[in-house]
Amino acid sequence: MSLQSEAALENGLIATLQKMNYEYVHIEDEKALSANFKKQLEKHNKKRLEELGRTEFTESEFERILIHLEGGTRFEKAKKLRDPHAFELESGERIWVEFFNRTHWCQNEFQVANQITVEGGKKCRYDVTLLINGLPLVQIELKRRGVELKQAYNQIQRYHKTSLHGLFDYIQLFVISNGVNTRYFANNPNSGYKFTFNWTDAANVPFNDLEKFATVFFDKCTLGKIIGKYIVLHDSEKCMMVLRPYQFYAVEKILDRVENSNDNGYIWHTTGAGKTLTSFKAAQLVSELDDVDKVMFIVDRHDLDTQTQAEYEAFEPGAVDSTDNTDELVRRLHSNSSKIIITTIQKLNAAVTKRWYSSRIEEIRHSRIVMIFDECHRSHFGECHKNIVKFFDNTQMFGFTGTPIFVENAVDGHTTKEIFGNCLHKYLIKDAIADENVLGFLVEYYHGSEDVDNADQDRMTEIAKFILNNFNKSTFDGDFDALFAVQSVPMLIRYYKIFKSLNPKLELERYLHTLPTAAKTMT
């Protein structure tokens, strides 16, 4: 493969974007950036200005807009981008100025510029900048083919220290590419390279090539949607988080179901795939739909109820209401201010089966309620689920699971599909390993007779010998690198005694704090 220069990559990307109806604009420096921003802001707010008999802002009015935008931290600026602001014009009239249309994200003004020079601690030239309504919201750093992609990431980290300021603080996303590998990430300088992501299709196939990535990711409606809906302003960390593609597709599938049908569905995402963030964004966006009365996020234990509430609060304080008891759940269901409710399936079951509670929520049993179940492979297949479905007759149910139940592993005959309908999106362990979201693993199979007695003393002794003989070569530093699973505590104690008899010098006692209390007592 011939090596392609940065200039060739840059020109090719700009040509692709122009074909996608981006307007190319030549911007030399920050002064030109500000002048272009004024024109684009006036264009985006044209109707609001015309209602006041105006077509533009005066220089003094625009200066006050800049002062408003340039104050605050990067996190506070991300909020300003998303919130219209009221300004008083020189005439004394007030106008609500919108910087970014979050509701109709395609209805923004998209431009592309390159080689903008910025003075800071060091003069810098940015490769390609995407402007939305005149604000630089996406910065693209390119390296020629053959150069390690992390060099582009490191370049952006240097920009953070030397030149990213002013309107460039409004950058929401960075994209890095060497032509054959392309990744994106949120403007969060403290997150590290591991939080850069490939964009994929709905089947988790990555778009590594820059042109293919650009055609999909930089589609104006897609990019506007990602910035408007799929960047989370993490309040407790005061930073921006962007969803990964599988999270994006899962939420989009749920939204499509709610908006266009009454069907249920489930999301099959492996453990470690960021289910909490996905479910939060799904609950948040579903709750914004006009014809949805309530969104309920349902867990199956009180500790998960508390944990999920804390995690949701970290994303956006006040976004959800939790319920300490069934009586409070009933009150929340009646409240017009509680649109997203976190509760346990046990509390919800009590609310619909005990007359004292069910009579108080009788009037909302026909309301449109969307229920999102956490770990839907657990207790939602029993009587609780049946009772909830029987009481609420206008509800849609969506489940999240890393281990769906199929016919072959159904204990009580109920499968995930039977309860929740079709799988809407999959992100499996193989996908997570390929993305390096979770650690890979090596499986070694040892085949023997299937008709064995696991409690046979000789068999247990042979297993213990095998472990002792292979432990050092199969683990790293010999410290908490392996999990030994047995079927009961009594068998665990027997293995303990066998290990000690085979090697009295084994310091098994140092690991006893990891054992169940019963095991410690029996030893």
Short mmCIF file of C-alpha atoms in Angstrom, two decimals:
data_model
loop_
_atom_site.label_atom_id
_atom_site.label_comp_id
_atom_site.label_asym_id
_atom_site.label_seq_id
_atom_site.Cartn_x
_atom_site.Cartn_y
_atom_site.Cartn_z
CA MET A 1 0.00 0.00 0.00
CA SER A 2 1.43 3.41 -0.89
CA LEU A 3 1.67 5.84 1.98
CA GLN A 4 -0.80 8.69 1.68
CA SER A 5 0.29 12.10 2.97
CA GLU A 6 -1.65 14.10 5.55
CA ALA A 7 -2.41 16.72 2.90
CA ALA A 8 -3.91 14.09 0.59
CA LEU A 9 -6.01 12.67 3.45
CA GLU A 10 -7.14 16.17 4.37
CA ASN A 11 -8.12 17.12 0.84
CA GLY A 12 -9.91 13.81 0.32
CA LEU A 13 -11.89 14.25 3.54
CA ILE A 14 -12.92 17.79 2.63
CA ALA A 15 -14.05 16.61 -0.81
CA THR A 16 -16.13 13.86 0.81
CA LEU A 17 -17.73 16.35 3.20
CA GLN A 18 -18.55 18.75 0.38
CA LYS A 19 -20.34 15.92 -1.43
CA MET A 20 -22.34 15.51 1.78
CA ASN A 21 -23.44 19.17 1.47
CA TYR A 22 -21.04 20.65 3.98
CA GLU A 23 -20.14 24.21 3.02
CA TYR A 24 -16.39 24.74 2.76
CA VAL A 25 -15.28 27.98 4.38
CA HIS A 26 -11.77 29.41 4.45
CA ILE A 27 -10.90 30.54 7.97
CA GLU A 28 -7.37 31.69 8.66
CA ASP A 29 -7.46 32.55 12.34
CA GLU A 30 -9.64 33.19 15.39
CA LYS A 31 -10.69 36.62 14.13
CA ALA A 32 -12.05 35.07 10.94
CA LEU A 33 -13.64 32.29 13.02
CA SER A 34 -15.51 34.89 15.07
CA ALA A 35 -16.69 36.76 11.96
CA ASN A 36 -17.97 33.53 10.40
CA PHE A 37 -19.69 32.60 13.66
CA LYS A 38 -21.61 35.89 13.64
CA LYS A 39 -22.92 35.23 10.12
CA GLN A 40 -23.87 31.63 10.87
CA LEU A 41 -25.54 32.52 14.17
CA GLU A 42 -27.63 35.15 12.40
CA LYS A 43 -28.55 32.63 9.72
CA HIS A 44 -29.54 30.02 12.31
CA ASN A 45 -31.64 32.55 14.25
CA LYS A 46 -33.05 34.23 11.14
CA LYS A 47 -36.73 33.76 12.03
CA ARG A 48 -36.22 35.09 15.55
CA LEU A 49 -34.45 38.18 14.21
CA GLU A 50 -37.06 38.75 11.49
CA GLU A 51 -39.83 38.70 14.11
CA LEU A 52 -38.12 41.76 15.59
CA GLY A 53 -37.59 43.39 12.19
CA ARG A 54 -33.89 42.55 12.17
CA THR A 55 -31.54 40.55 9.96
CA GLU A 56 -28.37 40.72 12.05
CA PHE A 57 -26.84 41.54 15.41
CA THR A 58 -24.96 44.78 15.91
CA GLU A 59 -21.28 44.47 16.79
CA SER A 60 -22.08 45.45 20.37
CA GLU A 61 -24.82 42.83 20.65
CA PHE A 62 -22.57 40.15 19.18
CA GLU A 63 -19.80 41.12 21.59
CA ARG A 64 -22.16 40.45 24.50
CA ILE A 65 -23.02 37.07 23.00
CA LEU A 66 -19.30 36.26 22.85
CA ILE A 67 -18.82 37.34 26.46
CA HIS A 68 -21.64 35.00 27.48
CA LEU A 69 -20.14 32.11 25.53
CA GLU A 70 -16.55 32.59 26.65
CA GLY A 71 -17.26 32.51 30.37
CA GLY A 72 -17.12 29.33 32.44
CA THR A 73 -15.49 25.93 32.27
CA ARG A 74 -15.51 23.54 29.34
CA PHE A 75 -18.34 21.62 31.06
CA GLU A 76 -20.38 24.80 31.59
CA LYS A 77 -19.85 25.74 27.96
CA ALA A 78 -21.22 22.37 26.87
CA LYS A 79 -24.41 23.28 28.74
CA LYS A 80 -24.52 26.75 27.18
CA LEU A 81 -24.30 25.18 23.73
CA ARG A 82 -27.47 23.21 24.38
CA ASP A 83 -29.52 25.96 26.06
CA PRO A 84 -30.99 28.99 24.25
CA HIS A 85 -30.11 32.23 26.01
CA ALA A 86 -32.12 35.44 26.34
CA PHE A 87 -30.30 38.61 25.25
CA GLU A 88 -31.47 42.20 25.38
CA LEU A 89 -30.95 43.99 22.09
CA GLU A 90 -29.96 47.64 21.85
CA SER A 91 -33.60 48.42 21.12
CA GLY A 92 -34.56 47.03 24.52
CA GLU A 93 -36.27 44.00 22.97
CA ARG A 94 -35.36 40.50 24.12
CA ILE A 95 -34.42 37.64 21.85
CA TRP A 96 -33.82 33.97 22.63
CA VAL A 97 -30.65 33.03 20.78
CA GLU A 98 -30.25 29.34 19.94
CA PHE A 99 -26.71 28.03 19.44
CA PHE A 100 -27.60 24.44 18.56
CA ASN A 101 -30.94 22.86 17.65
CA ARG A 102 -31.12 19.71 19.80
CA THR A 103 -34.72 18.88 18.89
CA HIS A 104 -34.39 19.06 15.11
CA TRP A 105 -30.69 18.29 14.84
CA CYS A 106 -30.66 18.21 11.04
CA GLN A 107 -31.74 21.86 11.02
CA ASN A 108 -28.33 23.24 11.89
CA GLU A 109 -25.78 24.90 9.61
CA PHE A 110 -22.83 22.62 8.78
CA GLN A 111 -19.47 23.86 7.49
CA VAL A 112 -15.95 22.49 7.12
CA ALA A 113 -12.69 24.43 7.42
CA ASN A 114 -9.05 23.43 7.49
CA GLN A 115 -5.71 24.75 8.69
CA ILE A 116 -7.14 27.31 11.11
CA THR A 117 -4.22 28.99 12.88
CA VAL A 118 -4.57 29.54 16.61
CA GLU A 119 -2.19 31.54 18.78
CA GLY A 120 -1.58 30.24 22.27
CA GLY A 121 1.44 29.10 24.19
CA LYS A 122 2.45 27.91 20.75
CA LYS A 123 1.10 28.68 17.28
CA CYS A 124 -0.96 25.71 16.09
CA ARG A 125 -2.76 24.79 12.89
CA TYR A 126 -5.69 22.46 13.19
CA ASP A 127 -6.13 19.94 10.38
CA VAL A 128 -9.90 19.87 9.77
CA THR A 129 -12.62 21.57 11.79
CA LEU A 130 -16.36 20.97 11.50
CA LEU A 131 -18.43 24.03 12.34
CA ILE A 132 -22.09 23.83 13.33
CA ASN A 133 -23.86 27.18 13.34
CA GLY A 134 -20.39 28.70 13.20
CA LEU A 135 -19.09 27.05 16.37
CA PRO A 136 -16.20 24.57 16.11
CA LEU A 137 -17.85 21.43 17.49
CA VAL A 138 -15.73 18.67 15.90
CA GLN A 139 -11.96 18.69 15.49
CA ILE A 140 -10.26 16.13 13.22
CA GLU A 141 -6.56 15.35 13.56
CA LEU A 142 -4.98 13.41 10.71
CA LYS A 143 -1.73 11.49 10.36
CA ARG A 144 -0.40 9.99 7.16
CA ARG A 145 -0.96 6.32 6.50
CA GLY A 146 1.51 4.15 8.37
CA VAL A 147 1.80 6.47 11.36
CA GLU A 148 0.55 5.10 14.66
CA LEU A 149 -2.91 6.49 15.43
CA LYS A 150 -1.99 7.36 19.00
CA GLN A 151 0.29 10.09 17.67
CA ALA A 152 -2.81 11.97 16.52
CA TYR A 153 -4.32 11.54 19.98
CA ASN A 154 -1.13 12.84 21.60
CA GLN A 155 -1.20 15.83 19.27
CA ILE A 156 -4.67 16.76 20.55
CA GLN A 157 -3.46 16.40 24.14
CA ARG A 158 -0.72 18.94 23.33
CA TYR A 159 -3.35 21.28 21.86
CA HIS A 160 -5.22 21.12 25.16
CA LYS A 161 -2.14 22.45 26.91
CA THR A 162 -1.18 25.12 24.39
CA SER A 163 -3.96 26.44 22.18
CA LEU A 164 -7.48 25.09 22.73
CA HIS A 165 -9.33 28.06 24.16
CA GLY A 166 -12.07 30.56 23.37
CA LEU A 167 -14.63 29.21 20.90
CA PHE A 168 -12.56 26.03 20.55
CA ASP A 169 -13.66 25.17 24.08
CA TYR A 170 -16.98 24.30 22.42
CA ILE A 171 -15.48 21.27 20.68
CA GLN A 172 -17.70 18.30 21.56
CA LEU A 173 -15.93 15.54 19.68
CA PHE A 174 -12.48 14.76 18.40
CA VAL A 175 -11.80 12.39 15.53
CA ILE A 176 -8.36 10.93 14.83
CA SER A 177 -7.36 8.99 11.72
CA ASN A 178 -4.39 7.75 9.74
CA GLY A 179 -6.61 6.83 6.82
CA VAL A 180 -6.90 3.13 7.63
CA ASN A 181 -7.91 3.44 11.28
CA THR A 182 -10.32 6.07 12.56
CA ARG A 183 -11.60 6.70 16.09
CA TYR A 184 -13.72 9.31 17.88
CA PHE A 185 -13.93 10.52 21.47
CA ALA A 186 -15.52 13.20 23.62
CA ASN A 187 -13.74 16.42 24.55
CA ASN A 188 -12.59 15.16 27.92
CA PRO A 189 -8.80 15.60 28.18
CA ASN A 190 -8.55 13.47 31.32
CA SER A 191 -10.15 10.32 29.91
CA GLY A 192 -7.16 8.69 28.17
CA TYR A 193 -6.69 6.89 24.86
CA LYS A 194 -8.74 3.88 25.99
CA PHE A 195 -11.84 6.06 25.68
CA THR A 196 -11.41 6.50 21.94
CA PHE A 197 -13.84 4.38 19.94
CA ASN A 198 -14.38 2.96 16.49
CA TRP A 199 -17.71 3.76 14.88
CA THR A 200 -19.56 0.69 13.63
CA ASP A 201 -22.71 -0.37 11.90
CA ALA A 202 -25.59 -1.89 13.86
CA ALA A 203 -23.97 -5.34 13.57
CA ASN A 204 -20.80 -4.03 15.30
CA VAL A 205 -18.70 -4.04 12.12
CA PRO A 206 -16.27 -1.10 12.39
CA PHE A 207 -15.79 1.68 9.85
CA ASN A 208 -12.01 1.99 10.07
CA ASP A 209 -11.32 3.60 6.70
CA LEU A 210 -11.55 7.39 6.96
CA GLU A 211 -13.80 7.85 3.92
CA LYS A 212 -16.26 5.16 5.04
CA PHE A 213 -16.24 6.56 8.57
CA ALA A 214 -16.87 10.08 7.29
CA THR A 215 -19.73 9.00 5.03
CA VAL A 216 -21.57 7.47 7.99
CA PHE A 217 -20.48 9.36 11.10
CA PHE A 218 -20.33 12.83 9.53
CA ASP A 219 -23.71 12.51 7.87
CA LYS A 220 -25.21 15.81 8.99
CA CYS A 221 -28.26 14.28 10.65
CA THR A 222 -26.22 11.53 12.32
CA LEU A 223 -23.58 13.93 13.67
CA GLY A 224 -26.24 16.38 14.80
CA LYS A 225 -28.10 13.58 16.56
CA ILE A 226 -24.95 12.31 18.32
CA ILE A 227 -24.10 15.79 19.60
CA GLY A 228 -27.68 16.64 20.48
CA LYS A 229 -28.80 13.36 22.05
CA TYR A 230 -25.92 11.01 22.66
CA ILE A 231 -23.38 13.07 24.55
CA VAL A 232 -24.00 12.84 28.29
CA LEU A 233 -22.94 15.74 30.49
CA HIS A 234 -21.69 13.78 33.50
CA ASP A 235 -22.53 16.14 36.33
CA SER A 236 -20.54 14.58 39.16
CA GLU A 237 -17.37 14.35 37.05
CA LYS A 238 -18.05 17.65 35.23
CA CYS A 239 -17.16 16.12 31.90
CA MET A 240 -18.66 14.99 28.61
CA MET A 241 -19.22 11.33 27.76
CA VAL A 242 -20.17 10.14 24.30
CA LEU A 243 -21.98 6.86 23.80
CA ARG A 244 -20.28 4.03 21.98
CA PRO A 245 -21.92 2.84 18.75
CA TYR A 246 -23.57 -0.26 20.25
CA GLN A 247 -25.10 1.94 22.97
CA PHE A 248 -26.31 4.37 20.32
CA TYR A 249 -27.94 1.62 18.24
CA ALA A 250 -29.58 0.01 21.28
CA VAL A 251 -31.20 3.27 22.38
CA GLU A 252 -32.26 4.06 18.82
CA LYS A 253 -33.95 0.66 18.56
CA ILE A 254 -35.88 1.24 21.78
CA LEU A 255 -36.94 4.72 20.67
CA ASP A 256 -38.10 3.37 17.32
CA ARG A 257 -40.21 0.71 19.05
CA VAL A 258 -41.83 3.22 21.40
CA GLU A 259 -42.55 5.73 18.65
CA ASN A 260 -43.77 3.32 15.98
CA SER A 261 -45.29 0.27 17.68
CA ASN A 262 -46.51 -1.25 20.92
CA ASP A 263 -44.09 -4.17 20.73
CA ASN A 264 -41.65 -5.06 23.47
CA GLY A 265 -38.01 -6.09 23.03
CA TYR A 266 -34.73 -6.75 24.78
CA ILE A 267 -31.11 -5.64 24.50
CA TRP A 268 -28.42 -8.30 24.71
CA HIS A 269 -25.23 -6.52 25.78
CA THR A 270 -22.43 -8.41 27.47
CA THR A 271 -21.29 -7.70 31.02
CA GLY A 272 -18.97 -4.69 31.11
CA ALA A 273 -20.57 -2.98 28.11
CA GLY A 274 -21.83 0.05 30.03
CA LYS A 275 -25.43 -1.00 30.52
CA THR A 276 -26.11 1.72 33.12
CA LEU A 277 -25.26 4.54 30.71
CA THR A 278 -27.25 2.89 27.91
CA SER A 279 -30.33 2.39 30.07
CA PHE A 280 -30.07 5.94 31.46
CA LYS A 281 -29.98 7.45 28.00
CA ALA A 282 -32.83 5.20 26.85
CA ALA A 283 -34.97 6.19 29.85
CA GLN A 284 -34.12 9.87 29.42
CA LEU A 285 -34.95 10.04 25.71
CA VAL A 286 -38.09 7.91 25.99
CA SER A 287 -39.33 10.18 28.79
CA GLU A 288 -39.04 13.17 26.44
CA LEU A 289 -41.59 11.67 24.02
CA ASP A 290 -44.90 13.50 24.26
CA ASP A 291 -47.15 10.44 24.35
CA VAL A 292 -45.21 8.63 27.11
CA ASP A 293 -46.60 9.29 30.58
CA LYS A 294 -44.04 7.47 32.73
CA VAL A 295 -40.77 5.60 32.36
CA MET A 296 -39.93 3.02 35.01
CA PHE A 297 -36.50 1.46 35.46
CA ILE A 298 -37.01 -1.78 37.36
CA VAL A 299 -34.35 -3.75 39.22
CA ASP A 300 -34.78 -6.90 41.29
CA ARG A 301 -33.00 -5.97 44.53
CA HIS A 302 -33.06 -2.94 46.79
CA ASP A 303 -29.27 -2.58 46.71
CA LEU A 304 -29.44 -2.31 42.91
CA ASP A 305 -32.24 0.24 43.30
CA THR A 306 -29.95 2.42 45.43
CA GLN A 307 -26.91 1.82 43.22
CA THR A 308 -28.75 2.68 40.00
CA GLN A 309 -30.20 5.82 41.56
CA ALA A 310 -26.69 6.96 42.55
CA GLU A 311 -25.33 6.26 39.06
CA TYR A 312 -28.22 8.05 37.35
CA GLU A 313 -27.80 11.02 39.70
CA ALA A 314 -24.13 11.18 38.74
CA PHE A 315 -25.14 11.58 35.09
CA GLU A 316 -27.82 14.20 35.76
CA PRO A 317 -28.97 15.23 39.26
CA GLY A 318 -32.74 15.24 39.63
CA ALA A 319 -33.30 13.33 36.39
CA VAL A 320 -34.96 10.39 38.15
CA ASP A 321 -36.93 9.62 41.30
CA SER A 322 -36.23 6.60 43.47
CA THR A 323 -38.67 4.86 45.81
CA ASP A 324 -37.79 3.79 49.35
CA ASN A 325 -41.03 1.83 49.79
CA THR A 326 -44.20 0.85 47.97
CA ASP A 327 -46.18 3.77 49.38
CA GLU A 328 -43.67 6.20 47.91
CA LEU A 329 -43.79 4.35 44.59
CA VAL A 330 -47.55 4.88 44.47
CA ARG A 331 -47.08 8.60 45.16
CA ARG A 332 -44.45 8.85 42.42
CA LEU A 333 -46.76 7.16 39.94
CA HIS A 334 -49.35 9.85 40.65
CA SER A 335 -46.88 12.74 40.50
CA ASN A 336 -46.72 14.80 37.32
CA SER A 337 -43.13 15.78 38.12
CA SER A 338 -41.84 12.19 38.39
CA LYS A 339 -41.49 11.08 34.79
CA ILE A 340 -38.61 8.61 35.35
CA ILE A 341 -38.95 6.32 38.36
CA ILE A 342 -36.46 3.73 39.64
CA THR A 343 -37.95 0.94 41.71
CA THR A 344 -37.71 -2.77 42.45
CA ILE A 345 -39.92 -5.43 40.94
CA GLN A 346 -40.97 -6.40 44.47
CA LYS A 347 -42.33 -2.91 45.22
CA LEU A 348 -44.09 -2.75 41.87
CA ASN A 349 -45.60 -6.19 42.43
CA ALA A 350 -46.93 -5.09 45.81
CA ALA A 351 -48.38 -1.95 44.24
CA VAL A 352 -50.42 -3.92 41.70
CA THR A 353 -51.48 -6.87 43.90
CA LYS A 354 -52.29 -5.35 47.30
CA ARG A 355 -55.66 -3.68 47.28
CA TRP A 356 -54.53 -0.81 49.52
CA TYR A 357 -52.05 0.25 46.86
CA SER A 358 -53.70 -0.88 43.62
CA SER A 359 -56.88 1.05 44.34
CA ARG A 360 -54.83 4.25 44.54
CA ILE A 361 -53.23 3.74 41.11
CA GLU A 362 -56.34 2.43 39.39
CA GLU A 363 -56.73 5.66 37.42
CA ILE A 364 -53.28 5.37 35.81
CA ARG A 365 -53.44 1.71 34.83
CA HIS A 366 -54.34 2.79 31.28
CA SER A 367 -51.54 5.40 31.07
CA ARG A 368 -48.75 4.83 28.57
CA ILE A 369 -45.91 3.52 30.70
CA VAL A 370 -42.57 2.29 29.37
CA MET A 371 -40.80 -0.17 31.65
CA ILE A 372 -37.09 -0.90 31.35
CA PHE A 373 -35.97 -4.03 33.22
CA ASP A 374 -32.41 -4.42 34.44
CA GLU A 375 -30.93 -7.92 34.11
CA CYS A 376 -34.15 -9.27 32.64
CA HIS A 377 -32.92 -12.86 32.87
CA ARG A 378 -33.52 -12.87 36.63
CA SER A 379 -36.80 -12.66 38.51
CA HIS A 380 -38.97 -11.06 35.87
CA PHE A 381 -40.16 -14.41 34.59
CA GLY A 382 -42.28 -15.34 37.59
CA GLU A 383 -45.55 -14.27 39.13
CA CYS A 384 -44.35 -10.67 39.56
CA HIS A 385 -44.09 -10.19 35.82
CA LYS A 386 -47.53 -11.69 35.22
CA ASN A 387 -49.10 -9.45 37.85
CA ILE A 388 -47.57 -6.29 36.39
CA VAL A 389 -48.68 -7.13 32.85
CA LYS A 390 -52.16 -7.96 34.09
CA PHE A 391 -52.57 -4.63 35.90
CA PHE A 392 -51.09 -2.17 33.39
CA ASP A 393 -52.77 -2.56 30.02
CA ASN A 394 -50.92 0.13 28.05
CA THR A 395 -47.31 -0.61 28.84
CA GLN A 396 -44.25 -1.44 26.79
CA MET A 397 -41.45 -3.51 28.28
CA PHE A 398 -37.78 -3.55 27.40
CA GLY A 399 -35.17 -5.74 29.04
CA PHE A 400 -31.39 -5.45 29.34
CA THR A 401 -29.40 -8.63 29.81
CA GLY A 402 -25.94 -10.05 29.32
CA THR A 403 -27.22 -13.63 29.56
CA PRO A 404 -30.60 -14.13 27.89
CA ILE A 405 -32.57 -17.29 28.57
CA PHE A 406 -33.16 -19.57 25.60
CA VAL A 407 -35.12 -22.82 25.36
CA GLU A 408 -32.04 -24.91 26.13
CA ASN A 409 -31.25 -23.12 29.41
CA ALA A 410 -34.76 -22.22 30.59
CA VAL A 411 -35.33 -23.52 34.11
CA ASP A 412 -39.05 -22.85 34.30
CA GLY A 413 -39.80 -23.03 30.58
CA HIS A 414 -39.88 -19.24 30.07
CA THR A 415 -37.42 -17.64 27.66
CA THR A 416 -36.34 -14.02 27.33
CA LYS A 417 -37.96 -13.82 23.90
CA GLU A 418 -41.24 -15.20 25.23
CA ILE A 419 -41.46 -12.43 27.82
CA PHE A 420 -39.89 -9.47 26.02
CA GLY A 421 -40.20 -10.31 22.35
CA ASN A 422 -37.39 -10.03 19.83
CA CYS A 423 -33.82 -9.04 20.54
CA LEU A 424 -33.39 -5.46 19.35
CA HIS A 425 -29.61 -5.26 19.49
CA LYS A 426 -26.67 -7.52 20.33
CA TYR A 427 -23.20 -6.71 21.61
CA LEU A 428 -21.62 -9.98 22.65
CA ILE A 429 -18.46 -10.96 24.50
CA LYS A 430 -16.64 -11.49 21.18
CA ASP A 431 -17.46 -7.91 20.20
CA ALA A 432 -16.29 -6.55 23.56
CA ILE A 433 -13.01 -8.48 23.34
CA ALA A 434 -12.45 -7.22 19.78
CA ASP A 435 -13.04 -3.65 21.01
CA GLU A 436 -10.82 -4.27 24.06
CA ASN A 437 -13.70 -3.25 26.31
CA VAL A 438 -13.14 -6.42 28.32
CA LEU A 439 -10.11 -8.66 28.73
CA GLY A 440 -9.76 -11.64 26.46
CA PHE A 441 -9.39 -15.14 27.81
CA LEU A 442 -8.03 -18.52 26.82
CA VAL A 443 -10.07 -21.66 27.37
CA GLU A 444 -8.38 -25.05 27.70
CA TYR A 445 -10.75 -28.00 27.62
CA TYR A 446 -9.93 -31.22 29.45
CA HIS A 447 -12.13 -34.03 28.21
CA GLY A 448 -12.85 -37.08 30.27
CA SER A 449 -15.70 -39.35 31.16
CA GLU A 450 -18.94 -37.46 31.69
CA ASP A 451 -20.21 -40.13 34.07
CA VAL A 452 -18.13 -39.13 37.09
CA ASP A 453 -18.63 -38.60 40.79
CA ASN A 454 -17.37 -35.09 41.55
CA ALA A 455 -17.19 -35.95 45.25
CA ASP A 456 -14.96 -38.99 44.75
CA GLN A 457 -11.88 -38.57 46.96
CA ASP A 458 -9.43 -39.95 44.39
CA ARG A 459 -10.82 -37.68 41.67
CA MET A 460 -10.60 -34.64 43.92
CA THR A 461 -7.01 -35.51 44.81
CA GLU A 462 -6.04 -35.82 41.14
CA ILE A 463 -7.65 -32.44 40.39
CA ALA A 464 -5.74 -30.84 43.27
CA LYS A 465 -2.46 -32.35 42.01
CA PHE A 466 -3.14 -31.03 38.51
CA ILE A 467 -3.76 -27.52 39.87
CA LEU A 468 -0.58 -27.53 41.94
CA ASN A 469 1.49 -28.77 39.01
CA ASN A 470 0.13 -26.17 36.57
CA PHE A 471 -0.59 -23.17 38.78
CA ASN A 472 2.65 -21.24 38.26
CA LYS A 473 2.66 -21.49 34.47
CA SER A 474 -1.06 -20.67 34.18
CA THR A 475 -1.15 -17.58 36.42
CA PHE A 476 0.67 -14.30 36.71
CA ASP A 477 2.70 -13.71 39.90
CA GLY A 478 0.57 -16.32 41.64
CA ASP A 479 -1.67 -13.79 43.36
CA PHE A 480 -5.46 -13.75 42.83
CA ASP A 481 -5.25 -14.83 39.21
CA ALA A 482 -7.58 -17.82 39.23
CA LEU A 483 -11.04 -18.79 40.39
CA PHE A 484 -11.63 -22.33 41.66
CA ALA A 485 -15.34 -23.11 41.49
CA VAL A 486 -16.86 -26.05 43.37
CA GLN A 487 -20.44 -27.07 43.93
CA SER A 488 -20.75 -26.62 47.71
CA VAL A 489 -19.04 -25.32 50.85
CA PRO A 490 -18.46 -28.85 52.24
CA MET A 491 -16.64 -29.76 49.01
CA LEU A 492 -14.62 -26.56 49.33
CA ILE A 493 -13.48 -27.65 52.81
CA ARG A 494 -12.49 -31.07 51.52
CA TYR A 495 -10.40 -29.49 48.77
CA TYR A 496 -8.75 -27.24 51.34
CA LYS A 497 -7.69 -30.26 53.37
CA ILE A 498 -6.46 -32.10 50.25
CA PHE A 499 -4.33 -29.13 49.18
CA LYS A 500 -2.83 -28.91 52.69
CA SER A 501 -2.08 -32.63 52.73
CA LEU A 502 -0.37 -32.45 49.34
CA ASN A 503 1.67 -29.39 50.28
CA PRO A 504 1.65 -28.40 53.97
CA LYS A 505 3.64 -25.25 53.13
CA LEU A 506 0.81 -23.76 51.08
CA GLU A 507 -0.24 -20.46 52.66
CA LEU A 508 -3.94 -20.97 52.03
CA GLU A 509 -4.86 -19.13 55.22
CA ARG A 510 -3.93 -15.79 53.67
CA TYR A 511 -6.81 -16.24 51.22
CA LEU A 512 -9.41 -17.26 53.78
CA HIS A 513 -10.87 -13.76 53.94
CA THR A 514 -12.27 -14.39 50.46
CA LEU A 515 -14.16 -17.50 51.61
CA PRO A 516 -17.73 -17.66 52.91
CA THR A 517 -18.09 -17.43 56.69
CA ALA A 518 -19.20 -21.05 56.89
CA ALA A 519 -16.00 -22.16 55.19
CA LYS A 520 -13.82 -20.23 57.62
CA THR A 521 -15.65 -21.78 60.56
CA MET A 522 -15.34 -25.34 59.26
CA THR A 523 -11.60 -24.95 58.64
#
